[in-house]
Short mmCIF file of C-alpha atoms in Angstrom, two decimals:
data_model
loop_
_atom_site.label_atom_id
_atom_site.label_comp_id
_atom_site.label_asym_id
_atom_site.label_seq_id
_atom_site.Cartn_x
_atom_site.Cartn_y
_atom_site.Cartn_z
CA ARG A 1 -91.63 10.57 -88.51
CA GLY A 2 -87.92 10.35 -87.95
CA VAL A 3 -85.28 11.40 -85.46
CA VAL A 4 -83.03 14.44 -85.95
CA VAL A 5 -79.39 13.94 -84.98
CA LEU A 6 -77.26 17.08 -84.56
CA GLY A 7 -73.65 16.64 -85.77
CA CYS A 8 -70.44 18.16 -84.50
CA GLY A 9 -70.17 21.17 -86.81
CA ALA A 10 -66.80 22.58 -87.87
CA TYR A 11 -63.69 20.84 -86.59
CA CYS A 12 -61.79 22.86 -84.03
CA ILE A 13 -59.74 22.22 -80.92
CA GLY A 14 -62.12 20.30 -78.66
CA SER A 15 -64.59 19.23 -81.35
CA SER A 16 -63.27 16.75 -83.86
CA VAL A 17 -63.75 13.38 -85.50
CA GLU A 18 -64.49 11.64 -82.17
CA PHE A 19 -67.88 13.38 -82.05
CA ASP A 20 -68.54 12.58 -85.69
CA TRP A 21 -67.98 8.90 -84.88
CA CYS A 22 -70.61 9.25 -82.15
CA ALA A 23 -73.11 10.91 -84.52
CA VAL A 24 -72.58 8.25 -87.21
CA SER A 25 -72.92 5.43 -84.65
CA ALA A 26 -76.23 6.96 -83.47
CA VAL A 27 -77.55 7.31 -87.05
CA ARG A 28 -76.60 3.73 -87.95
CA GLN A 29 -78.34 2.40 -84.84
CA LEU A 30 -81.47 4.42 -85.63
CA ARG A 31 -81.64 2.94 -89.13
CA LYS A 32 -81.03 -0.55 -87.78
CA ASP A 33 -84.00 -0.09 -85.41
CA GLY A 34 -86.28 1.11 -88.23
CA PHE A 35 -86.26 4.87 -87.51
CA LYS A 36 -85.99 7.46 -90.26
CA SER A 37 -82.66 9.21 -89.55
CA ILE A 38 -82.18 12.92 -90.26
CA ILE A 39 -78.74 14.45 -89.79
CA ILE A 40 -77.91 18.16 -89.57
CA ASN A 41 -74.26 19.01 -90.05
CA TYR A 42 -72.32 21.52 -92.14
CA ASN A 43 -68.83 20.03 -92.19
CA PRO A 44 -67.87 18.37 -95.51
CA GLU A 45 -64.94 16.58 -93.81
CA THR A 46 -67.25 14.37 -91.74
CA VAL A 47 -68.56 10.87 -92.43
CA SER A 48 -71.99 11.95 -91.16
CA THR A 49 -72.38 14.21 -94.21
CA ASP A 50 -71.96 11.27 -96.61
CA TYR A 51 -75.27 10.90 -98.48
CA ASP A 52 -75.60 7.17 -97.77
CA GLU A 53 -75.20 7.45 -93.97
CA SER A 54 -78.66 8.87 -93.22
CA ASP A 55 -82.15 8.88 -94.75
CA ARG A 56 -82.13 12.68 -94.94
CA LEU A 57 -79.10 14.98 -94.80
CA TYR A 58 -79.37 18.72 -94.16
CA PHE A 59 -76.11 20.50 -94.88
CA GLU A 60 -77.06 23.51 -92.77
CA GLU A 61 -75.71 25.62 -89.92
CA MET A 62 -76.51 24.45 -86.41
CA SER A 63 -78.35 27.52 -85.20
CA LEU A 64 -81.58 27.38 -83.20
CA GLU A 65 -83.60 28.90 -86.04
CA ARG A 66 -82.31 26.47 -88.69
CA VAL A 67 -82.68 23.35 -86.51
CA LEU A 68 -86.28 24.32 -85.65
CA ASP A 69 -87.07 24.91 -89.34
CA ILE A 70 -85.87 21.39 -90.20
CA TYR A 71 -87.54 19.84 -87.14
CA GLU A 72 -90.89 21.35 -88.12
CA ARG A 73 -90.52 20.59 -91.83
CA GLU A 74 -89.77 16.91 -91.11
CA GLY A 75 -92.38 16.62 -88.35
CA ALA A 76 -89.69 14.73 -86.42
CA ALA A 77 -90.45 12.73 -83.28
CA GLY A 78 -87.42 14.09 -81.45
CA VAL A 79 -83.91 15.54 -81.50
CA VAL A 80 -80.66 13.88 -80.30
CA VAL A 81 -78.33 16.60 -78.96
CA SER A 82 -75.90 14.45 -76.97
CA VAL A 83 -73.68 12.89 -79.66
CA GLY A 84 -72.21 15.95 -81.40
CA GLY A 85 -70.22 17.59 -78.61
CA GLN A 86 -70.78 20.94 -76.91
CA ILE A 87 -72.35 22.88 -79.82
CA PRO A 88 -75.57 20.80 -80.07
CA ASN A 89 -75.59 20.25 -76.29
CA ASN A 90 -75.86 24.02 -75.76
CA LEU A 91 -78.95 24.06 -78.04
CA ALA A 92 -80.89 21.67 -75.77
CA GLY A 93 -82.43 24.42 -73.60
CA PRO A 94 -83.50 26.79 -76.41
CA LEU A 95 -84.88 23.85 -78.48
CA ALA A 96 -86.93 22.53 -75.55
CA GLU A 97 -88.28 26.03 -74.82
CA SER A 98 -89.35 26.25 -78.48
CA GLY A 99 -91.33 23.02 -78.21
CA ALA A 100 -88.88 20.49 -79.68
CA HIS A 101 -88.78 17.06 -78.04
CA ILE A 102 -85.28 16.35 -76.72
CA LEU A 103 -84.56 12.61 -76.73
CA GLY A 104 -82.70 11.23 -73.72
CA THR A 105 -81.76 13.38 -70.73
CA SER A 106 -84.04 16.43 -70.42
CA ALA A 107 -82.86 19.94 -71.26
CA ARG A 108 -83.49 20.99 -67.65
CA ASP A 109 -81.14 18.30 -66.33
CA ILE A 110 -78.51 19.13 -68.96
CA GLU A 111 -78.56 22.72 -67.66
CA ARG A 112 -78.19 21.48 -64.06
CA ALA A 113 -74.99 19.67 -65.07
CA GLU A 114 -73.55 22.44 -67.30
CA ASP A 115 -74.26 25.33 -64.92
CA ARG A 116 -71.32 25.21 -62.49
CA ARG A 117 -73.31 26.71 -59.61
CA GLN A 118 -76.32 24.39 -59.94
CA PHE A 119 -74.10 21.33 -60.35
CA SER A 120 -71.94 22.16 -57.33
CA ASP A 121 -75.07 22.81 -55.23
CA MET A 122 -76.46 19.42 -56.30
CA LEU A 123 -73.22 17.63 -55.32
CA ASP A 124 -73.38 19.27 -51.88
CA ASP A 125 -77.00 18.10 -51.49
CA LEU A 126 -76.00 14.54 -52.50
CA GLY A 127 -73.04 14.51 -50.13
CA VAL A 128 -70.67 13.84 -53.05
CA LYS A 129 -67.21 15.32 -52.44
CA GLN A 130 -65.81 18.09 -54.62
CA PRO A 131 -63.01 20.66 -54.23
CA GLN A 132 -63.99 23.80 -52.28
CA TRP A 133 -65.79 26.19 -54.64
CA SER A 134 -67.58 29.49 -54.83
CA VAL A 135 -69.53 31.51 -57.41
CA LEU A 136 -68.31 35.05 -57.10
CA SER A 137 -69.83 38.31 -58.21
CA SER A 138 -66.65 40.42 -58.11
CA LYS A 139 -62.90 40.06 -58.47
CA ASP A 140 -62.38 41.17 -54.87
CA GLU A 141 -64.65 38.36 -53.63
CA ALA A 142 -62.66 35.89 -55.74
CA VAL A 143 -59.39 37.09 -54.23
CA GLU A 144 -60.86 36.84 -50.70
CA PHE A 145 -62.07 33.25 -51.36
CA SER A 146 -58.72 32.25 -52.90
CA ASN A 147 -56.76 33.62 -49.95
CA LYS A 148 -59.08 31.66 -47.63
CA VAL A 149 -58.66 28.27 -49.37
CA GLY A 150 -55.11 28.98 -50.53
CA PHE A 151 -53.63 29.34 -54.01
CA PRO A 152 -53.53 27.81 -56.62
CA VAL A 153 -57.19 28.03 -57.66
CA LEU A 154 -59.02 27.04 -60.85
CA VAL A 155 -61.21 29.53 -62.74
CA ARG A 156 -64.05 27.65 -64.52
CA PRO A 157 -66.66 29.19 -66.88
CA SER A 158 -69.93 27.31 -67.60
CA PHE A 159 -71.26 25.93 -70.91
CA VAL A 160 -67.85 25.93 -72.63
CA LEU A 161 -66.03 23.46 -74.86
CA SER A 162 -62.52 22.07 -74.29
CA GLY A 163 -61.89 24.11 -71.14
CA ALA A 164 -62.10 27.44 -72.97
CA ALA A 165 -60.83 30.27 -70.70
CA MET A 166 -60.24 27.77 -67.89
CA ARG A 167 -57.05 28.69 -66.03
CA VAL A 168 -55.04 27.80 -62.93
CA ALA A 169 -54.13 30.97 -61.01
CA SER A 170 -51.16 30.80 -58.65
CA ASP A 171 -51.39 34.36 -57.31
CA GLU A 172 -53.73 37.37 -57.10
CA THR A 173 -52.43 39.07 -60.28
CA GLU A 174 -53.05 35.95 -62.39
CA LEU A 175 -56.47 35.46 -60.79
CA ARG A 176 -57.65 38.98 -61.69
CA ASN A 177 -56.44 38.58 -65.29
CA PHE A 178 -58.05 35.14 -65.72
CA LEU A 179 -61.39 36.24 -64.24
CA GLY A 180 -61.70 38.94 -66.90
CA LEU A 181 -61.03 36.40 -69.67
CA ALA A 182 -63.50 33.86 -68.19
CA ALA A 183 -66.25 36.48 -67.84
CA ASP A 184 -65.87 37.41 -71.54
CA VAL A 185 -66.14 33.75 -72.65
CA ALA A 186 -68.94 32.75 -70.27
CA ASP A 187 -71.14 35.70 -71.25
CA ASP A 188 -73.98 35.73 -68.68
CA LYS A 189 -73.29 32.20 -67.34
CA PRO A 190 -71.70 31.63 -63.90
CA VAL A 191 -67.94 31.59 -63.42
CA VAL A 192 -66.86 29.37 -60.53
CA VAL A 193 -63.55 29.50 -58.65
CA THR A 194 -62.46 26.20 -57.07
CA LYS A 195 -59.49 25.11 -55.02
CA PHE A 196 -56.92 23.45 -57.31
CA ILE A 197 -55.57 20.21 -55.83
CA LEU A 198 -51.89 19.64 -56.59
CA GLY A 199 -50.62 16.11 -57.21
CA ALA A 200 -54.06 14.52 -57.72
CA LYS A 201 -54.74 11.75 -60.23
CA GLU A 202 -57.51 12.43 -62.73
CA ILE A 203 -59.96 9.63 -63.54
CA GLU A 204 -62.40 9.44 -66.45
CA PHE A 205 -65.83 7.78 -66.06
CA ASP A 206 -67.73 7.20 -69.33
CA GLY A 207 -71.17 5.69 -69.00
CA VAL A 208 -74.57 5.02 -70.53
CA ALA A 209 -77.68 5.30 -68.35
CA ASN A 210 -81.39 4.69 -68.77
CA GLY A 211 -83.88 6.47 -66.50
CA GLY A 212 -81.14 7.36 -64.02
CA LYS A 213 -79.69 3.83 -63.79
CA ILE A 214 -76.24 3.09 -65.21
CA LEU A 215 -76.23 0.36 -67.88
CA ASN A 216 -72.51 0.22 -68.75
CA TYR A 217 -69.46 2.20 -67.76
CA ALA A 218 -65.69 2.37 -68.25
CA ILE A 219 -63.13 3.83 -65.86
CA GLY A 220 -59.91 5.15 -67.42
CA GLU A 221 -57.03 6.83 -65.62
CA HIS A 222 -54.96 9.77 -66.81
CA LEU A 223 -51.21 9.23 -66.77
CA GLU A 224 -50.63 12.94 -66.08
CA ASN A 225 -51.78 14.41 -62.77
CA ALA A 226 -54.91 16.61 -62.64
CA GLY A 227 -54.32 19.96 -64.32
CA VAL A 228 -53.94 18.62 -67.87
CA HIS A 229 -57.16 18.85 -69.91
CA SER A 230 -58.73 15.43 -70.53
CA GLY A 231 -58.43 16.01 -74.31
CA ASP A 232 -54.65 16.48 -73.93
CA ALA A 233 -54.12 13.71 -71.39
CA THR A 234 -52.68 10.23 -71.92
CA VAL A 235 -55.55 7.91 -70.91
CA ILE A 236 -55.07 4.28 -69.88
CA LEU A 237 -57.93 1.77 -70.13
CA PRO A 238 -58.61 -0.40 -68.22
CA ALA A 239 -57.20 1.66 -65.31
CA GLN A 240 -54.04 0.00 -64.00
CA LYS A 241 -53.20 1.75 -60.74
CA LEU A 242 -56.43 2.60 -58.91
CA TYR A 243 -57.25 1.32 -55.44
CA VAL A 244 -60.28 -0.94 -55.12
CA GLY A 245 -61.66 1.59 -52.61
CA THR A 246 -61.19 4.40 -55.15
CA ILE A 247 -63.11 2.48 -57.84
CA ARG A 248 -65.89 1.73 -55.35
CA GLN A 249 -66.23 5.44 -54.45
CA ILE A 250 -66.26 6.43 -58.14
CA LYS A 251 -69.04 3.95 -58.96
CA LYS A 252 -71.06 5.08 -55.92
CA SER A 253 -70.73 8.80 -56.80
CA ALA A 254 -71.50 8.18 -60.49
CA ALA A 255 -74.65 6.21 -59.60
CA ALA A 256 -75.84 9.02 -57.30
CA ILE A 257 -75.24 11.68 -60.00
CA ALA A 258 -76.95 9.58 -62.72
CA LYS A 259 -80.00 9.14 -60.48
CA ALA A 260 -80.17 12.81 -59.41
CA LEU A 261 -79.96 14.04 -63.03
CA ASN A 262 -82.23 11.23 -64.30
CA ILE A 263 -79.75 10.53 -67.10
CA THR A 264 -80.86 8.67 -70.20
CA GLY A 265 -78.11 8.36 -72.79
CA PRO A 266 -74.35 8.97 -72.76
CA PHE A 267 -72.54 10.88 -70.02
CA ASN A 268 -69.03 11.54 -68.76
CA ILE A 269 -67.84 12.38 -65.24
CA GLN A 270 -64.31 13.49 -64.39
CA PHE A 271 -62.97 12.66 -60.93
CA MET A 272 -59.75 13.43 -59.14
CA GLY A 273 -58.25 11.22 -56.47
CA ILE A 274 -55.50 11.52 -53.87
CA GLU A 275 -54.87 8.18 -52.17
CA ASN A 276 -58.43 6.98 -51.45
CA ASP A 277 -59.99 10.45 -51.38
CA VAL A 278 -62.16 10.93 -54.49
CA MET A 279 -63.73 14.21 -55.64
CA VAL A 280 -65.88 15.17 -58.64
CA ILE A 281 -64.50 17.73 -61.11
CA GLU A 282 -67.36 17.96 -63.61
CA CYS A 283 -70.09 16.05 -65.45
CA ASN A 284 -71.08 16.27 -69.13
CA LEU A 285 -74.49 14.89 -70.12
CA ARG A 286 -73.33 14.06 -73.62
CA ALA A 287 -70.88 11.74 -75.34
CA SER A 288 -67.30 12.70 -74.51
CA ARG A 289 -64.35 12.50 -76.88
CA THR A 290 -63.28 9.26 -75.14
CA PHE A 291 -66.43 7.34 -76.18
CA PRO A 292 -64.88 5.97 -79.41
CA PHE A 293 -61.74 5.02 -77.43
CA VAL A 294 -63.80 3.21 -74.77
CA SER A 295 -66.00 1.47 -77.35
CA LYS A 296 -63.03 0.25 -79.39
CA THR A 297 -61.10 -0.90 -76.32
CA LEU A 298 -64.01 -2.88 -74.83
CA ASN A 299 -65.36 -3.97 -78.27
CA ALA A 300 -68.79 -2.66 -77.25
CA ASN A 301 -70.39 0.36 -78.94
CA PHE A 302 -71.55 2.60 -76.08
CA ILE A 303 -73.29 5.02 -78.49
CA SER A 304 -75.45 2.26 -80.02
CA LEU A 305 -76.62 1.33 -76.53
CA ALA A 306 -77.23 5.00 -75.62
CA THR A 307 -79.22 5.59 -78.83
CA ARG A 308 -81.59 2.69 -78.07
CA ALA A 309 -82.05 4.03 -74.52
CA MET A 310 -82.79 7.57 -75.77
CA CYS A 311 -85.40 6.23 -78.22
CA GLY A 312 -87.22 4.37 -75.43
CA LEU A 313 -86.38 0.88 -76.72
CA ASN A 314 -85.60 -2.15 -74.56
CA VAL A 315 -81.90 -2.09 -73.73
CA THR A 316 -79.68 -4.90 -72.50
CA PRO A 317 -76.31 -3.88 -71.03
CA TYR A 318 -73.16 -5.35 -72.57
CA ASN A 319 -71.51 -8.11 -70.58
CA ILE A 320 -68.20 -6.42 -69.78
CA SER A 321 -65.77 -7.76 -67.17
CA LEU A 322 -62.70 -5.53 -66.91
CA LEU A 323 -60.84 -8.25 -64.98
CA ASP A 324 -61.07 -10.57 -68.00
CA ILE A 325 -59.42 -8.12 -70.41
CA ASP A 326 -55.87 -9.34 -71.07
CA TYR A 327 -54.64 -6.22 -72.83
CA VAL A 328 -54.29 -2.48 -72.23
CA CYS A 329 -55.19 0.42 -74.54
CA VAL A 330 -53.52 3.83 -74.24
CA LYS A 331 -54.75 7.04 -75.89
CA ALA A 332 -52.09 9.67 -76.64
CA PRO A 333 -52.75 13.24 -77.87
CA MET A 334 -51.46 14.73 -81.13
CA PHE A 335 -50.50 18.40 -81.38
CA SER A 336 -49.94 20.91 -84.19
CA PHE A 337 -47.29 23.04 -82.47
CA THR A 338 -44.98 22.74 -85.49
CA ARG A 339 -47.58 24.65 -87.54
CA LEU A 340 -48.30 27.26 -84.85
CA ARG A 341 -45.34 29.59 -84.88
CA GLY A 342 -44.40 30.80 -81.42
CA ALA A 343 -47.00 28.70 -79.55
CA ASP A 344 -45.76 27.24 -76.26
CA PRO A 345 -45.78 23.42 -76.56
CA THR A 346 -46.90 22.72 -73.03
CA LEU A 347 -50.09 21.36 -71.47
CA GLY A 348 -52.66 22.97 -69.17
CA VAL A 349 -56.33 22.98 -68.25
CA GLU A 350 -57.38 24.47 -71.62
CA MET A 351 -57.23 21.96 -74.46
CA ALA A 352 -54.50 22.30 -77.12
CA SER A 353 -54.41 18.94 -78.95
CA THR A 354 -55.72 18.61 -82.50
CA GLY A 355 -56.08 14.82 -82.59
CA GLU A 356 -55.35 11.59 -80.77
CA VAL A 357 -54.08 8.07 -81.34
CA ALA A 358 -54.92 4.91 -79.38
CA CYS A 359 -52.85 1.72 -79.38
CA PHE A 360 -53.32 -1.72 -77.85
CA GLY A 361 -50.54 -3.53 -76.01
CA ASP A 362 -49.89 -6.55 -73.85
CA ASP A 363 -49.04 -4.21 -70.98
CA ALA A 364 -49.48 -0.52 -70.21
CA HIS A 365 -45.89 0.59 -70.95
CA GLY A 366 -45.86 -1.17 -74.32
CA ALA A 367 -49.20 0.37 -75.33
CA PHE A 368 -47.96 3.79 -74.16
CA LEU A 369 -44.80 3.62 -76.27
CA GLN A 370 -46.71 2.44 -79.35
CA SER A 371 -49.26 5.25 -79.01
CA LEU A 372 -46.46 7.80 -78.57
CA LEU A 373 -44.71 6.55 -81.73
CA ALA A 374 -48.03 6.58 -83.61
CA THR A 375 -48.33 10.34 -82.98
CA GLY A 376 -45.06 10.83 -84.89
CA PHE A 377 -42.81 11.02 -81.82
CA LYS A 378 -39.17 10.20 -82.64
CA LEU A 379 -37.17 8.07 -80.21
CA PRO A 380 -33.48 8.93 -79.72
CA LYS A 381 -30.94 6.64 -81.41
CA ASP A 382 -28.52 4.64 -79.25
CA GLY A 383 -25.92 6.86 -77.59
CA ALA A 384 -27.56 10.12 -78.71
CA PRO A 385 -27.53 13.23 -76.47
CA VAL A 386 -30.62 13.71 -74.26
CA LEU A 387 -31.29 17.15 -72.72
CA ILE A 388 -32.97 17.21 -69.31
CA SER A 389 -34.29 20.43 -67.74
CA ILE A 390 -36.54 20.07 -64.68
CA ALA A 391 -37.47 23.18 -62.68
CA SER A 392 -38.32 21.80 -59.21
CA ASP A 393 -36.68 19.30 -56.83
CA PRO A 394 -39.77 17.10 -56.27
CA PHE A 395 -39.97 16.38 -60.01
CA ARG A 396 -36.18 15.90 -60.19
CA HIS A 397 -36.49 13.25 -57.47
CA GLU A 398 -39.38 11.60 -59.30
CA PHE A 399 -37.35 11.38 -62.53
CA ALA A 400 -34.06 10.34 -60.86
CA GLN A 401 -34.38 6.59 -61.44
CA SER A 402 -35.39 7.22 -65.05
CA ALA A 403 -32.34 9.46 -65.56
CA GLN A 404 -30.16 6.62 -64.25
CA THR A 405 -31.89 4.21 -66.67
CA LEU A 406 -31.15 6.50 -69.64
CA SER A 407 -27.51 6.82 -68.52
CA LYS A 408 -27.11 3.02 -68.23
CA MET A 409 -28.58 2.62 -71.73
CA GLY A 410 -25.66 4.69 -73.06
CA PHE A 411 -27.39 8.00 -73.76
CA LYS A 412 -25.25 11.12 -73.29
CA LEU A 413 -27.07 13.22 -70.67
CA LEU A 414 -27.07 17.03 -70.81
CA GLY A 415 -28.71 19.20 -68.15
CA THR A 416 -29.40 22.84 -67.39
CA PRO A 417 -27.43 24.10 -64.33
CA GLY A 418 -29.91 23.27 -61.54
CA THR A 419 -30.83 19.89 -63.01
CA ALA A 420 -27.22 18.88 -63.77
CA SER A 421 -25.90 19.78 -60.30
CA PHE A 422 -28.87 18.01 -58.63
CA TYR A 423 -28.21 14.71 -60.39
CA LYS A 424 -24.41 15.01 -60.01
CA ASP A 425 -24.53 15.83 -56.28
CA ASN A 426 -27.31 13.42 -55.25
CA TYR A 427 -26.93 10.51 -57.67
CA GLY A 428 -23.41 10.77 -59.08
CA LEU A 429 -24.72 10.85 -62.64
CA ASP A 430 -22.41 11.66 -65.54
CA ILE A 431 -24.30 14.66 -66.91
CA THR A 432 -22.86 17.61 -68.88
CA GLU A 433 -24.04 21.08 -67.84
CA VAL A 434 -25.41 23.49 -70.47
CA THR A 435 -26.54 27.06 -69.82
CA LYS A 436 -30.19 28.13 -69.83
CA PRO A 437 -31.21 30.59 -72.57
CA VAL A 438 -32.07 34.15 -71.59
CA ASP A 439 -33.53 34.98 -75.01
CA LYS A 440 -33.91 33.27 -78.40
CA ASP A 441 -30.48 34.51 -79.56
CA ASP A 442 -28.68 33.04 -76.54
CA SER A 443 -27.35 30.05 -78.47
CA GLY A 444 -23.56 30.25 -78.06
CA PRO A 445 -21.35 27.18 -77.48
CA GLY A 446 -22.23 25.36 -74.25
CA SER A 447 -25.84 26.60 -74.22
CA ALA A 448 -29.02 24.51 -74.25
CA LEU A 449 -30.15 26.09 -77.53
CA ASP A 450 -26.78 25.30 -79.17
CA ALA A 451 -27.09 21.67 -78.02
CA ILE A 452 -30.51 21.47 -79.66
CA LYS A 453 -29.57 23.28 -82.88
CA GLU A 454 -26.02 22.01 -83.43
CA GLY A 455 -25.25 19.38 -80.80
CA GLY A 456 -27.35 16.52 -82.10
CA VAL A 457 -29.77 16.34 -79.14
CA GLU A 458 -32.50 13.80 -80.03
CA LEU A 459 -34.74 13.99 -76.97
CA VAL A 460 -35.67 16.95 -74.75
CA ILE A 461 -37.29 16.43 -71.35
CA ASN A 462 -38.40 19.84 -70.14
CA ILE A 463 -40.62 20.09 -67.06
CA SER A 464 -41.21 23.67 -65.94
CA GLU A 465 -44.21 22.79 -63.76
CA GLY A 466 -43.78 23.69 -60.10
CA THR A 467 -41.98 26.99 -60.60
CA THR A 468 -43.30 30.56 -60.71
CA ARG A 469 -39.92 32.20 -61.39
CA ARG A 470 -40.17 34.23 -64.57
CA ASP A 471 -36.63 33.40 -65.78
CA GLU A 472 -37.35 29.66 -65.38
CA ILE A 473 -40.61 30.00 -67.31
CA THR A 474 -38.95 32.00 -70.12
CA ALA A 475 -35.98 29.61 -70.44
CA GLY A 476 -38.33 26.63 -70.45
CA TYR A 477 -40.39 28.12 -73.27
CA LEU A 478 -37.30 28.81 -75.39
CA VAL A 479 -36.03 25.23 -74.94
CA ARG A 480 -39.44 23.69 -75.74
CA ARG A 481 -39.98 25.88 -78.77
CA ALA A 482 -36.50 25.08 -80.15
CA ALA A 483 -37.17 21.34 -79.74
CA VAL A 484 -40.42 21.63 -81.73
CA ASP A 485 -38.89 23.87 -84.42
CA PHE A 486 -36.00 21.41 -84.97
CA GLY A 487 -38.24 18.31 -85.01
CA ILE A 488 -36.82 16.80 -81.81
CA GLY A 489 -38.85 14.55 -79.49
CA LEU A 490 -40.20 16.63 -76.57
CA ILE A 491 -41.71 15.47 -73.27
CA THR A 492 -43.12 18.13 -70.91
CA ASN A 493 -44.75 15.98 -68.23
CA VAL A 494 -42.79 14.07 -65.60
CA LYS A 495 -45.18 11.08 -65.55
CA CYS A 496 -44.84 10.64 -69.32
CA ALA A 497 -41.06 11.05 -69.09
CA VAL A 498 -40.84 8.30 -66.45
CA TRP A 499 -43.04 5.93 -68.49
CA LEU A 500 -40.97 6.59 -71.63
CA ALA A 501 -37.74 5.74 -69.79
CA ILE A 502 -39.29 2.56 -68.33
CA ALA A 503 -40.55 1.41 -71.76
CA MET A 504 -37.19 2.13 -73.41
CA GLY A 505 -35.38 0.42 -70.52
CA LYS A 506 -37.44 -2.72 -71.18
CA GLY A 507 -36.50 -2.63 -74.88
CA MET A 508 -40.11 -2.10 -75.93
CA GLN A 509 -39.12 0.03 -78.92
CA THR A 510 -38.56 -3.26 -80.79
CA PHE A 511 -42.21 -4.33 -80.38
CA LYS A 512 -44.07 -6.36 -83.01
CA ALA A 513 -47.36 -4.75 -84.02
CA LYS A 514 -50.51 -6.88 -83.75
CA SER A 515 -53.96 -6.36 -85.23
CA ILE A 516 -56.94 -5.34 -83.11
CA SER A 517 -58.63 -8.69 -83.79
CA GLU A 518 -55.75 -10.54 -82.09
CA PHE A 519 -56.40 -8.58 -78.88
CA TYR A 520 -60.16 -9.10 -79.10
CA SER A 521 -59.63 -12.87 -79.41
CA LEU A 522 -57.65 -12.75 -76.15
CA HIS A 523 -60.70 -11.20 -74.46
CA LYS A 524 -63.06 -13.89 -75.81
CA ASN A 525 -60.86 -16.72 -74.61
#
């Protein structure tokens, strides 16, 4: 009778080729197991719409009415909604109510995970830690809650893709503005306000479960601190700097959530950790965009396993030992800021990347540098000027050793006034001061914009995080935008800047590329 697989639909920020890989992997596994495979997708760019990938291809819109028409026409045994991203996932409830059989995790449990209020209530019942939260019916209530827990707070709509309308509010004015935006996007679904934890590490848990029991999982760590959307984050797998106690808590919380939601199929949970304190951010009962990355890194197709579980077949977990993996894989985001005139090339809780690259390496710093170069990032030539502009002292301290490394390597350091005086006074660095721009025409001699446009600057490190001063924010935007417009390498996150300096300091830019099979053979041995 066949199984209907819903594809990813049109490519957009948040829904791209990663989900198409998941849909194709599911279809191929179905055919291998003797099921008739039926794909619904309307994107001619995808592999899933190739005629030889499935037994039956419907090049149709993914609306409830059209999917039901095809489901009834084919007399299908079930529908897979969990491999195409958020669009098919949001159809699970309406399809189930119309009598379609959802394969894998039930539509009711998908709703319990997607609905912020129900999910947060469930975590409280399970005793699983999460940041303080509240579902609020008015802006005044939201302000009262935020004043109680303390700013900054995170505004989170339900049932959205790629963090749409998700924002970090640092004061009451921002909160009121962001709540209006979130309410428009969320429609009639709950909007939750949670306490935003500064300086936390974000951790990605991708897993496959069967009947509420986890079969296989992978734990990756974000290089950037929490506050950067997972689609924009640099992800390291296997995780390199997590405490054993942290990993134990993550596995325990994930097992409790999988059991409570009776998960069958793919799922993704995002955690944040400070020291050994671990909290849950959210859970998606579908394949995440890191599933291809995880599957390639571990040489084990998580979607194939999930597909067999969803179809009720006998499943045997892969034999994966993270301790035996002698290599590291790093996923770096790709952006299209050069094509988006005037867009601010900085990262936040709403996704902005339009692609990603993953590279293998013998160690984490080598893999990071290779992945950065694979995105088209240009490294500065020996002795070239490097412009550093960091808004807050804590981040200046964090980058200090890296600034010294760049200076010792012979790069000519330039800095905006606060940054230059900080490194001169505290570390005795030879750094030339340039003025901050007030507007886009402020590019006279001795200014940051002049250094970028005429002074041969080949790397810009601009970290405006940690400041709420409007002049700092404006100057930071003008510097970042100029770097993008003139094709200069730009780093806007202090963790990435530190890792770049470490990798360059070790001479890793002269690496010799190796094939994926060479790394896999290391794992087998």
